[in-house]
């Protein structure tokens, strides 16, 4: 029996369809005679946590760090346990296995880790499909390869997975425990991707705040040529007083030019006019969809991920939603008629647009060579009543559907004209863009802030009416004084887009090159960190943990976030580590470096960082409160009855605690006195007795009583009689 292990159920269904047999649906798999096709739900196994190796690691203790779990172990993920057991059972029956996971590093790891967990010794083939189109899958089934060819890919992904976990656990624990020594109650979470994202925001905020505005000047000339008025912008020369963005910075100079040109003779020295076409924006990947959803509807990236998951799994209205690709396979063009019809039925607001779409048009989006592990996010041929969806689900579906419809509209056709004017030896320029055919842009007429639309010209006037060498006059000049602006603070949309190209912030050319190389072949990714599927979750975690906050749609670093950023090693807050790891993982893929060598070097680096922080601590300037009992820092803790303040010296025996008063410890209340053992003895065991206060019920307090100091070994109790134990009770 041959067993196919697909990464997700819809891939399993596509394989069944391509095999061309009528399957028997069983619990967790399809029975196709000699072939059985089962599926995963993403990763079915997780690396064990520190406490799974040794229960003492459940409590965070500096003395236990660093925790190096090599060799590592896996454990079953509870929500996937049933399906994993089905896969493991089928593996025992199989004669041959086919790894049908996604054709990338993570997909290779997802299936291979199951095979390793099952101690599989049977032959394994590899099925490489990135499109569920039946023709694509049939072709792939006829070109199975040996899974051993992809061993380097598996080892590379495994290296990243193991190192990521050890880095996160050790750095988070050592920083958090060091922070608690300074009175911080927060978990100071460190991650290979998470902390560079924090670093990106902190850096942008500081540039914004430290920016010192400087003045620059623009000059507009107003001209008349054969009674046709036109305005143009002064273009400075390279030796004029300009800044690095070619803006004039001398007021004296610009006013001299303005005065020189006013009321003087002018000549049109060049008119360049050409017709151009603009292709529609590519269909969405997760990143571009999250950015547009945030920009247009203020839907957070994490919410977009959840919404698309519903649209895909609950309603079957869209394809795989975690894709990093903006392209479609050539074969998917054949589905256009059916998909457009489904959009028209599902979304009445787009019925007219869908009906005008021409399925014979094949946009640049249909290019199998550009499809990575997944294709772009598009509507399916399934239909639903859009009114039955939530408002946000409707908004996201309409975005995806509109972007798909645009692929079947003509390209926008426009005439672009540039005009150069000479006046007294100075040059002025102006451009115009005249729309000759709206094409796909008709779908976006109410979305003018969309950065996918082509930029407009300087003027609405059709400059093609002007001719070269036409003589005229400069009728007036206007100088404007402006101020430079700092880089804008991040929004969710702009931060997500920057995460796809953070290599531009790396100064080391070799490291930058490596990070860009990581995304070779990925359209829309140019040296990024994280993945489209994880970035939104990481951003949410940074917000939830108080490192970042939202203010007026801006993403801003908090005081805690900046202090934490500043005490971490530079290697933790820049994306360089991702690039360095990529270099090493490429060597692992090519069998030039083995997994153990990589981990040995990594563990040495990690251990050194942990020991440094343990020795030096964190220089966080928190508002620290100290324990009156032992002088160690207090930290705010959330208990089952609300917040209270506890001593960080609890491991050394100080059990003092204080009530919380609006975020501050109430030190006016003394901690509970220690129980006093009296001279009265317990008749059962001879230990001293302790007088206990009665339990409060409402406004009434019950009678005092006497208990044995030997509790819980001895549970003897006596009633109180005039301040003494009543041995006769």
XYZ file of C-alpha atoms in Angstrom:
729
model
C 0.000 0.000 0.000
C 1.216 3.485 -0.873
C 0.493 6.238 1.676
C 0.351 9.907 0.709
C 0.784 12.392 3.578
C -0.554 15.799 2.509
C 0.006 19.004 4.464
C -3.672 19.911 4.582
C -7.051 18.345 3.693
C -7.627 20.295 0.464
C -4.300 19.038 -0.920
C -5.370 15.466 -0.062
C -8.612 16.001 -2.011
C -6.655 17.342 -4.991
C -4.452 14.222 -5.003
C -7.537 11.976 -4.904
C -9.047 13.882 -7.846
C -5.803 13.606 -9.842
C -5.574 9.855 -9.204
C -8.924 9.566 -10.974
C -10.486 7.005 -8.643
C -13.631 6.992 -6.556
C -12.372 7.076 -2.959
C -13.869 5.561 0.139
C -13.903 8.193 2.862
C -12.558 6.840 6.127
C -11.880 8.535 9.439
C -8.886 10.769 8.709
C -7.990 9.485 5.247
C -9.211 8.482 1.785
C -9.015 4.842 0.741
C -8.257 4.630 -2.975
C -7.481 0.939 -3.177
C -3.727 0.527 -3.312
C -3.325 4.186 -2.385
C -4.361 5.847 0.851
C -4.275 9.588 1.219
C -4.145 11.194 4.647
C -3.430 14.730 5.750
C -1.988 16.962 8.449
C -3.302 20.172 9.962
C -0.053 22.076 9.790
C 2.587 20.815 12.206
C 1.346 17.750 14.088
C 4.322 17.616 16.455
C 5.962 20.221 18.660
C 9.421 20.321 20.146
C 9.223 19.435 23.828
C 9.303 22.302 26.329
C 12.042 22.492 28.997
C 9.759 21.076 31.709
C 9.093 18.031 29.489
C 12.779 17.118 29.883
C 12.981 17.924 33.595
C 10.020 19.058 35.718
C 12.212 21.456 37.689
C 12.344 23.683 34.581
C 8.642 24.476 35.078
C 9.854 27.056 37.598
C 12.100 29.747 36.164
C 15.470 29.834 37.881
C 18.617 31.600 36.732
C 20.775 28.795 38.048
C 19.216 26.417 35.497
C 20.219 28.582 32.540
C 21.213 27.997 29.841
C 18.887 25.088 29.121
C 20.359 23.095 26.214
C 17.963 20.359 25.121
C 20.154 18.347 22.769
C 19.190 15.770 21.701
C 15.694 17.184 21.355
C 12.398 15.368 21.591
C 8.966 15.856 20.075
C 5.515 15.673 21.632
C 2.060 15.411 20.135
C 0.057 18.602 19.790
C -3.177 17.963 21.749
C -5.598 19.374 19.158
C -3.995 17.266 16.395
C -3.437 14.100 18.434
C -6.297 12.084 16.903
C -5.228 12.770 13.306
C -1.570 12.139 14.114
C -2.441 8.742 15.585
C -4.300 7.902 12.360
C -1.198 8.841 10.331
C 1.061 6.788 12.597
C -1.255 3.795 12.277
C -1.329 4.084 8.474
C 2.475 4.311 8.378
C 2.682 0.854 9.964
C 0.511 -0.585 7.169
C 2.232 1.192 4.277
C 4.870 -0.286 1.971
C 5.824 3.102 0.534
C 5.230 6.674 1.703
C 4.827 9.802 -0.393
C 5.662 13.109 1.280
C 3.046 15.458 -0.205
C 3.704 18.463 2.026
C 4.339 21.965 0.683
C 7.477 22.246 -1.490
C 9.470 24.459 0.856
C 11.639 24.136 3.977
C 8.765 24.211 6.439
C 6.732 21.716 4.412
C 9.668 19.333 4.254
C 10.123 19.566 8.023
C 6.407 19.070 8.698
C 6.279 15.606 7.123
C 9.825 14.438 7.791
C 9.546 15.079 11.523
C 6.550 12.700 11.600
C 8.561 10.051 9.772
C 11.446 10.458 12.233
C 9.034 10.360 15.190
C 7.568 7.109 13.808
C 11.087 5.703 13.256
C 10.115 5.027 9.646
C 12.478 2.787 7.647
C 10.282 2.356 4.581
C 11.008 4.024 1.218
C 9.737 7.604 0.858
C 8.987 9.504 -2.343
C 8.440 13.269 -2.723
C 5.453 14.862 -4.471
C 6.048 18.514 -5.356
C 2.836 20.505 -5.923
C 2.096 24.170 -5.250
C -1.268 24.295 -7.003
C -4.322 22.111 -6.488
C -5.318 22.377 -10.131
C -5.925 18.803 -11.307
C -3.621 19.078 -14.331
C -0.762 20.369 -12.175
C -1.226 17.554 -9.644
C -1.407 14.884 -12.379
C 1.861 16.133 -13.835
C 3.500 16.057 -10.388
C 2.266 12.497 -9.729
C 4.102 11.389 -12.844
C 7.310 12.993 -11.600
C 7.776 11.666 -8.073
C 11.292 12.059 -6.687
C 13.137 10.354 -3.872
C 12.576 12.121 -0.555
C 16.254 11.686 0.338
C 17.063 14.356 -2.275
C 15.508 16.876 0.119
C 17.317 15.771 3.279
C 19.360 18.974 3.338
C 16.144 21.018 3.133
C 14.758 19.105 6.128
C 17.960 19.513 8.145
C 18.040 23.236 7.384
C 14.463 23.756 8.617
C 15.161 21.583 11.651
C 18.219 23.679 12.523
C 16.144 26.855 12.486
C 13.343 25.255 14.513
C 15.575 23.870 17.272
C 17.727 27.006 17.500
C 14.698 29.314 17.521
C 13.172 27.457 20.450
C 16.365 27.365 22.539
C 17.078 31.022 21.808
C 13.571 32.100 22.773
C 13.357 30.073 25.980
C 16.804 30.972 27.315
C 16.847 34.644 26.401
C 13.277 35.193 27.592
C 13.910 33.523 30.937
C 17.231 35.205 31.684
C 15.881 38.645 30.721
C 12.619 38.190 32.609
C 14.349 36.996 35.789
C 16.866 39.842 35.548
C 13.985 42.259 35.056
C 12.212 40.948 38.151
C 15.281 41.769 40.167
C 14.587 45.369 39.127
C 10.917 45.145 40.081
C 9.440 44.417 36.667
C 6.502 42.025 36.592
C 6.367 41.729 32.807
C 7.612 38.714 30.885
C 10.473 40.101 28.780
C 9.978 37.984 25.711
C 12.895 37.613 23.292
C 12.730 35.981 19.880
C 14.871 35.869 16.749
C 12.160 37.675 14.777
C 10.212 39.387 17.551
C 12.981 41.550 18.985
C 14.258 42.806 15.585
C 10.685 43.926 14.867
C 10.732 45.824 18.160
C 14.109 47.230 17.141
C 12.682 48.431 13.845
C 9.903 50.386 15.592
C 12.193 51.835 18.283
C 14.647 52.989 15.608
C 11.886 54.618 13.529
C 10.406 56.358 16.599
C 13.746 57.805 17.627
C 14.534 59.067 14.134
C 11.100 60.673 14.086
C 11.551 62.309 17.499
C 15.174 63.364 17.012
C 14.524 64.909 13.622
C 15.555 68.529 13.391
C 13.551 70.250 10.686
C 15.487 72.178 8.072
C 14.130 74.513 5.455
C 14.123 73.995 1.733
C 12.564 75.955 -1.099
C 10.537 75.274 -4.230
C 10.027 77.553 -7.190
C 7.057 77.412 -9.563
C 7.176 79.293 -12.830
C 3.970 80.355 -14.591
C 4.332 80.529 -18.369
C 2.346 81.566 -21.416
C 2.873 79.977 -24.823
C 0.541 81.132 -27.604
C -2.103 82.074 -25.008
C -1.832 78.627 -23.391
C -0.942 78.876 -19.719
C 1.163 76.228 -18.012
C 2.978 76.029 -14.673
C 6.256 74.144 -14.206
C 8.683 73.397 -11.382
C 12.242 74.677 -11.230
C 14.827 71.904 -11.659
C 18.139 72.724 -9.921
C 21.514 71.648 -11.300
C 23.917 69.399 -9.413
C 26.170 72.331 -8.456
C 23.299 74.433 -7.097
C 22.847 74.646 -3.286
C 20.815 71.445 -2.795
C 20.533 68.661 -0.227
C 20.843 64.910 -0.799
C 17.281 64.818 -2.131
C 18.036 67.574 -4.672
C 15.999 70.206 -2.807
C 17.188 73.821 -2.857
C 18.323 74.887 0.618
C 19.346 78.504 -0.091
C 16.596 81.111 0.115
C 18.859 83.740 -1.390
C 19.621 81.536 -4.379
C 15.993 80.577 -5.126
C 14.760 84.179 -4.807
C 17.481 85.290 -7.210
C 16.326 82.666 -9.768
C 12.696 83.722 -9.340
C 13.522 87.393 -9.826
C 15.747 86.658 -12.820
C 13.053 84.654 -14.652
C 9.977 86.763 -13.944
C 8.620 88.508 -17.060
C 11.417 87.079 -19.168
C 11.465 85.190 -22.433
C 10.986 81.365 -22.210
C 11.245 78.488 -24.691
C 9.810 74.963 -24.695
C 12.982 72.961 -25.313
C 11.507 69.483 -25.180
C 8.109 67.785 -25.353
C 8.116 64.045 -24.849
C 4.772 62.301 -25.126
C 4.065 58.563 -25.175
C 1.190 56.188 -24.567
C 1.670 53.713 -21.745
C -0.222 50.839 -20.177
C -0.562 50.007 -16.491
C -1.241 46.404 -15.511
C -3.673 45.632 -12.684
C -2.264 44.984 -9.216
C -1.364 41.358 -8.599
C -3.772 39.237 -6.544
C -3.213 39.364 -2.816
C -0.751 37.460 -0.715
C -1.319 37.579 3.038
C 1.015 40.532 3.589
C -0.568 42.798 0.962
C -4.069 41.789 2.108
C -3.253 42.595 5.742
C -1.822 45.954 4.705
C -4.907 46.909 2.677
C -7.317 45.663 5.354
C -5.528 47.800 7.932
C -5.370 50.851 5.653
C -8.970 50.731 4.459
C -10.922 49.210 7.351
C -8.594 49.435 10.377
C -8.673 45.631 10.649
C -5.561 44.423 12.462
C -3.213 41.938 10.753
C -4.056 39.288 13.340
C -7.791 39.818 12.756
C -7.252 39.532 8.995
C -5.552 36.180 9.499
C -8.497 34.917 11.568
C -11.069 36.281 9.108
C -9.383 34.680 6.106
C -9.168 31.415 8.019
C -12.977 31.542 8.405
C -13.510 32.478 4.760
C -11.384 29.508 3.736
C -12.396 26.793 6.206
C -15.934 27.716 7.229
C -17.313 29.154 3.988
C -14.860 27.668 1.416
C -14.906 31.051 -0.341
C -11.154 31.626 -0.761
C -8.012 29.607 -1.399
C -5.142 29.032 1.049
C -4.885 32.197 3.126
C -1.332 32.139 4.509
C 0.397 32.434 1.149
C 3.411 34.657 0.533
C 2.888 34.539 -3.254
C 1.035 36.988 -5.511
C 0.966 34.809 -8.645
C -1.246 32.064 -10.064
C -0.391 29.061 -12.180
C -1.084 29.103 -15.898
C -3.591 26.276 -15.408
C -5.698 28.392 -13.042
C -6.603 30.682 -15.913
C -8.996 27.980 -17.083
C -11.039 28.470 -13.889
C -11.727 32.153 -14.573
C -15.287 31.774 -15.890
C -16.369 29.708 -12.895
C -14.691 31.949 -10.321
C -16.122 35.151 -11.829
C -19.591 33.590 -11.830
C -19.186 32.589 -8.165
C -18.181 36.146 -7.235
C -21.211 37.553 -9.069
C -23.536 35.198 -7.173
C -21.910 35.710 -3.779
C -21.335 39.480 -3.874
C -24.119 41.502 -5.541
C -21.987 44.660 -5.180
C -19.454 43.133 -7.591
C -21.935 41.425 -9.927
C -21.642 44.137 -12.572
C -17.859 44.171 -12.420
C -17.610 40.371 -12.516
C -19.918 40.181 -15.536
C -17.761 42.745 -17.371
C -14.613 40.760 -16.674
C -13.245 39.077 -19.802
C -12.046 35.506 -19.003
C -9.978 35.482 -22.189
C -7.658 38.168 -20.784
C -4.571 36.604 -19.226
C -2.863 39.074 -16.916
C 0.754 38.915 -15.711
C -0.539 37.187 -12.557
C -0.853 33.873 -14.420
C 2.744 32.701 -14.445
C 3.576 29.265 -13.059
C 7.279 30.125 -12.898
C 6.563 32.706 -10.201
C 4.413 30.467 -8.001
C 6.262 29.403 -4.843
C 4.976 26.893 -2.276
C 1.494 28.419 -2.648
C -0.287 30.612 -5.145
C -2.009 33.938 -4.479
C -5.166 34.283 -2.374
C -8.186 34.318 -4.691
C -11.896 33.449 -4.508
C -12.972 29.867 -5.154
C -15.931 28.668 -7.208
C -17.903 28.173 -3.985
C -20.773 30.566 -3.288
C -22.477 31.904 -0.173
C -24.941 34.537 0.976
C -22.662 37.476 1.700
C -25.241 38.967 4.068
C -24.758 35.926 6.283
C -21.119 36.852 6.877
C -19.879 39.357 9.454
C -19.146 42.895 8.268
C -15.393 42.321 8.385
C -15.680 38.981 6.575
C -17.632 40.759 3.823
C -14.994 43.511 3.596
C -12.113 41.056 3.271
C -13.922 38.873 0.719
C -14.769 41.926 -1.402
C -11.115 43.031 -1.372
C -9.927 39.607 -2.527
C -12.678 39.340 -5.145
C -12.072 42.823 -6.571
C -8.344 42.138 -6.933
C -9.150 38.925 -8.801
C -11.717 40.579 -11.102
C -9.116 43.225 -12.006
C -7.052 40.502 -13.730
C -9.766 40.246 -16.418
C -10.100 43.936 -17.200
C -8.025 45.696 -19.867
C -4.847 47.450 -18.823
C -5.181 51.132 -18.095
C -4.103 53.165 -21.135
C -2.761 56.687 -20.622
C -0.701 59.305 -22.367
C 2.231 60.635 -20.363
C 3.781 63.902 -21.441
C 6.829 65.666 -20.081
C 7.570 69.317 -20.807
C 10.943 71.044 -20.366
C 11.096 74.844 -20.407
C 14.219 77.020 -20.535
C 14.163 80.553 -19.104
C 17.250 82.706 -18.622
C 19.454 79.629 -18.507
C 17.311 77.865 -15.903
C 15.215 74.723 -16.493
C 11.618 74.061 -15.455
C 9.777 70.768 -15.827
C 6.176 69.534 -15.651
C 4.426 66.233 -16.456
C 0.853 65.254 -17.223
C -1.001 61.955 -17.354
C -4.148 61.774 -19.450
C -6.304 58.656 -19.082
C -7.279 57.260 -22.487
C -8.835 54.031 -21.167
C -9.618 53.459 -17.501
C -9.464 49.659 -17.793
C -9.088 47.958 -14.410
C -8.729 51.282 -12.551
C -12.509 51.736 -12.879
C -12.755 49.180 -10.060
C -10.622 51.414 -7.810
C -12.109 54.846 -8.474
C -13.097 55.243 -4.802
C -9.747 53.985 -3.512
C -7.398 56.774 -4.500
C -5.065 56.307 -1.523
C -4.176 52.860 -2.841
C -0.418 52.803 -3.392
C -0.856 50.202 -6.132
C -2.316 52.864 -8.394
C 0.027 54.702 -10.735
C 1.113 58.178 -9.611
C -0.614 61.114 -11.252
C 1.121 63.873 -13.208
C 1.869 67.396 -11.998
C -1.095 68.865 -13.856
C -4.484 67.857 -15.259
C -3.728 69.845 -18.416
C -2.971 67.817 -21.552
C 0.608 68.883 -22.272
C 0.707 67.044 -25.595
C -0.798 70.160 -27.205
C 2.533 71.965 -26.816
C 5.306 71.842 -29.406
C 9.059 71.917 -29.081
C 10.748 75.311 -29.745
C 7.567 77.261 -28.999
C 8.440 80.740 -27.686
C 6.669 82.386 -24.762
C 7.070 84.291 -21.479
C 7.399 83.643 -17.777
C 4.444 85.633 -16.486
C 5.123 85.060 -12.788
C 7.191 83.074 -10.276
C 6.295 81.774 -6.829
C 8.730 80.677 -4.122
C 7.524 78.442 -1.273
C 9.404 77.778 1.951
C 8.982 74.224 3.261
C 10.324 72.128 6.114
C 11.822 68.667 5.910
C 9.780 65.977 7.625
C 11.066 62.962 9.538
C 10.261 59.427 8.430
C 6.641 58.851 9.416
C 5.921 56.612 12.385
C 4.807 53.140 11.452
C 1.237 52.102 10.897
C 0.316 48.414 10.861
C 0.273 48.539 7.067
C 3.655 50.245 6.627
C 5.330 48.104 9.305
C 4.140 44.870 7.690
C 5.446 46.028 4.317
C 8.800 47.001 5.838
C 9.135 43.558 7.407
C 9.228 42.131 3.897
C 12.322 44.188 3.019
C 14.272 44.876 6.237
C 17.532 44.060 4.454
C 17.657 47.724 3.432
C 18.401 48.611 7.080
C 21.479 46.362 7.284
C 24.796 48.162 6.819
C 27.031 45.111 6.279
C 26.854 44.448 2.508
C 27.505 40.706 2.839
C 24.807 40.199 5.474
C 22.390 42.341 3.477
C 23.109 40.283 0.364
C 22.446 37.074 2.282
C 19.090 38.262 3.604
C 18.000 39.321 0.115
C 19.219 35.997 -1.266
C 16.924 34.248 1.235
C 13.910 35.597 -0.650
C 15.205 34.935 -4.151
C 12.274 33.887 -6.298
C 9.680 35.209 -3.842
C 7.762 38.044 -5.442
C 6.922 40.729 -2.868
C 9.667 39.635 -0.436
C 13.041 41.371 -0.673
C 15.069 40.414 2.380
C 12.361 40.076 5.003
C 12.126 38.547 8.472
C 9.345 36.295 9.689
C 6.683 34.893 7.397
C 3.318 36.332 6.343
C 1.666 33.770 8.615
C 3.722 34.652 11.722
C 4.302 38.417 11.464
C 0.790 39.382 12.521
C 0.954 37.084 15.566
C 4.348 38.475 16.571
C 3.078 42.049 16.210
C 0.063 41.197 18.385
C 2.363 39.702 21.026
C 4.500 42.854 21.082
C 1.352 44.918 21.647
C -0.059 42.551 24.260
C 3.203 42.480 26.206
C 3.379 46.255 26.396
C 6.439 46.757 24.188
C 4.405 48.537 21.510
C 1.139 50.451 21.561
C -1.350 51.860 19.069
C -1.983 55.596 19.005
C -4.136 57.142 16.296
C -3.433 54.201 13.970
C 0.313 54.547 14.599
C 2.452 51.746 16.034
C 4.709 53.290 18.701
C 7.259 51.792 21.090
C 6.502 52.154 24.800
C 8.881 53.165 27.610
C 9.177 49.497 28.598
C 9.789 48.492 24.980
C 12.598 51.014 24.592
C 14.259 50.150 27.894
C 14.105 46.476 27.034
C 15.450 47.169 23.547
C 18.371 49.155 24.953
C 19.598 46.479 27.371
C 19.521 43.628 24.860
C 22.642 42.800 22.847
C 22.629 44.493 19.462
C 22.540 41.082 17.776
C 19.068 40.518 19.282
C 17.432 43.711 18.004
C 18.650 43.776 14.404
C 17.733 41.383 11.566
C 21.348 40.377 10.987
C 20.940 37.093 12.889
C 18.288 35.918 10.444
C 20.700 36.598 7.567
C 23.597 34.833 9.296
C 21.412 31.835 10.080
C 20.260 31.789 6.474
C 23.875 31.620 5.301
C 24.481 28.643 7.569
C 21.207 26.957 6.643
C 22.100 27.240 2.968
C 25.337 25.416 3.781
C 23.305 22.737 5.564
C 21.018 22.407 2.520
C 24.083 21.983 0.316
C 25.597 19.433 2.740
C 28.564 21.750 3.333
C 27.673 22.107 7.028
C 25.963 19.520 9.168
C 23.248 20.163 11.713
C 25.417 19.307 14.729
C 28.131 21.743 13.672
C 25.580 24.539 13.361
C 24.023 23.786 16.756
C 27.397 23.485 18.481
C 28.376 26.969 17.309
C 24.933 28.343 18.128
C 24.898 26.883 21.652
C 28.297 28.447 22.345
C 26.987 31.863 21.314
C 23.750 31.435 23.289
C 25.507 30.264 26.457
C 27.846 33.257 26.354
C 24.919 35.694 26.010
C 22.998 34.075 28.855
C 26.010 34.128 31.178
C 26.712 37.763 30.329
C 23.166 38.833 31.219
C 23.222 36.719 34.387
C 26.408 38.477 35.471
C 25.588 42.015 34.363
C 21.816 42.057 34.805
C 19.594 44.467 32.881
C 20.002 48.218 33.147
C 16.274 48.882 33.200
C 15.352 52.121 34.969
C 12.049 50.912 36.328
C 10.092 52.584 39.130
C 11.255 50.052 41.682
C 9.619 49.508 45.099
C 11.614 47.701 47.757
C 10.466 45.222 50.363
C 10.489 46.684 53.920
C 11.255 43.200 55.254
C 14.378 42.263 53.253
C 15.078 45.347 51.033
C 14.773 43.350 47.773
C 12.590 44.619 44.932
C 8.837 44.097 44.952
C 6.979 43.123 41.780
C 3.315 43.402 40.855
C 1.626 40.034 40.438
C -1.836 39.150 39.189
C -3.477 36.660 41.538
C -6.876 35.003 41.456
C -8.365 37.923 43.429
C -6.618 40.702 41.524
C -3.165 42.305 41.686
C -0.852 42.304 44.705
C 2.836 42.966 45.306
C 5.225 40.186 46.270
C 8.873 40.183 47.219
C 11.401 39.014 44.615
C 13.307 37.449 47.491
C 10.732 34.698 47.893
C 13.265 32.046 46.862
C 15.465 33.217 49.740
C 12.638 32.851 52.226
C 10.959 36.276 52.257
C 7.219 35.739 51.920
C 6.160 39.372 52.390
C 3.284 40.613 50.255
C 1.345 43.864 50.062
C -1.996 44.992 48.601
C -2.107 46.827 45.281
C -3.348 50.405 45.340
C -3.865 51.734 41.798
C -0.692 50.109 40.510
C 1.434 50.884 43.578
C 2.156 48.675 46.614
C 0.349 49.810 49.762
C 3.257 49.709 52.202
C 1.216 51.340 54.991
C -0.330 47.948 55.732
C 2.039 45.655 57.540
C 2.345 42.141 56.199
C 0.547 39.435 58.118
C 2.431 38.604 61.326
C 3.901 35.154 61.568
C 1.817 32.725 63.642
C 3.016 32.436 67.272
C 3.277 28.952 68.746
C 1.965 29.050 72.325
C 3.061 27.091 75.388
C -0.172 25.094 75.227
C 0.455 21.591 73.900
C -1.580 19.404 71.563
C -2.904 16.386 73.423
C -2.668 14.286 70.225
C 1.008 14.855 69.307
C 2.539 17.139 71.916
C 3.296 20.014 69.483
C 2.560 23.604 70.454
C -0.866 25.106 69.671
C -1.532 28.250 67.654
C -4.511 30.540 68.349
C -6.305 31.307 65.079
C -8.803 34.142 64.431
C -12.350 33.209 63.498
C -13.482 33.277 59.867
C -15.254 36.444 58.707
C -18.720 35.909 57.190
C -20.168 39.186 55.977
C -19.870 41.650 58.871
C -19.688 38.946 61.532
C -16.483 37.327 62.746
C -16.630 33.783 64.116
C -15.058 32.651 67.344
C -11.307 32.085 67.610
C -9.968 28.548 67.731
C -6.749 26.634 68.427
C -4.923 24.486 65.885
C -1.879 22.265 66.081
C 1.432 23.690 64.802
C 2.110 20.229 63.438
C -0.483 20.737 60.666
C -0.941 19.136 58.175
C 0.498 16.017 59.802
C -1.663 16.634 62.873
C -5.090 18.130 62.227
C -6.183 18.410 65.882
C -8.349 21.473 66.718
C -9.750 22.977 69.966
C -12.324 25.674 70.627
C -11.282 28.851 72.420
C -12.415 29.524 75.964
C -11.377 32.915 77.363
C -8.114 32.895 75.420
C -7.198 29.290 76.263
C -7.741 25.996 74.418
C -10.740 24.037 75.685
C -9.343 20.511 75.907
C -12.786 19.186 76.848
C -14.471 20.357 73.597
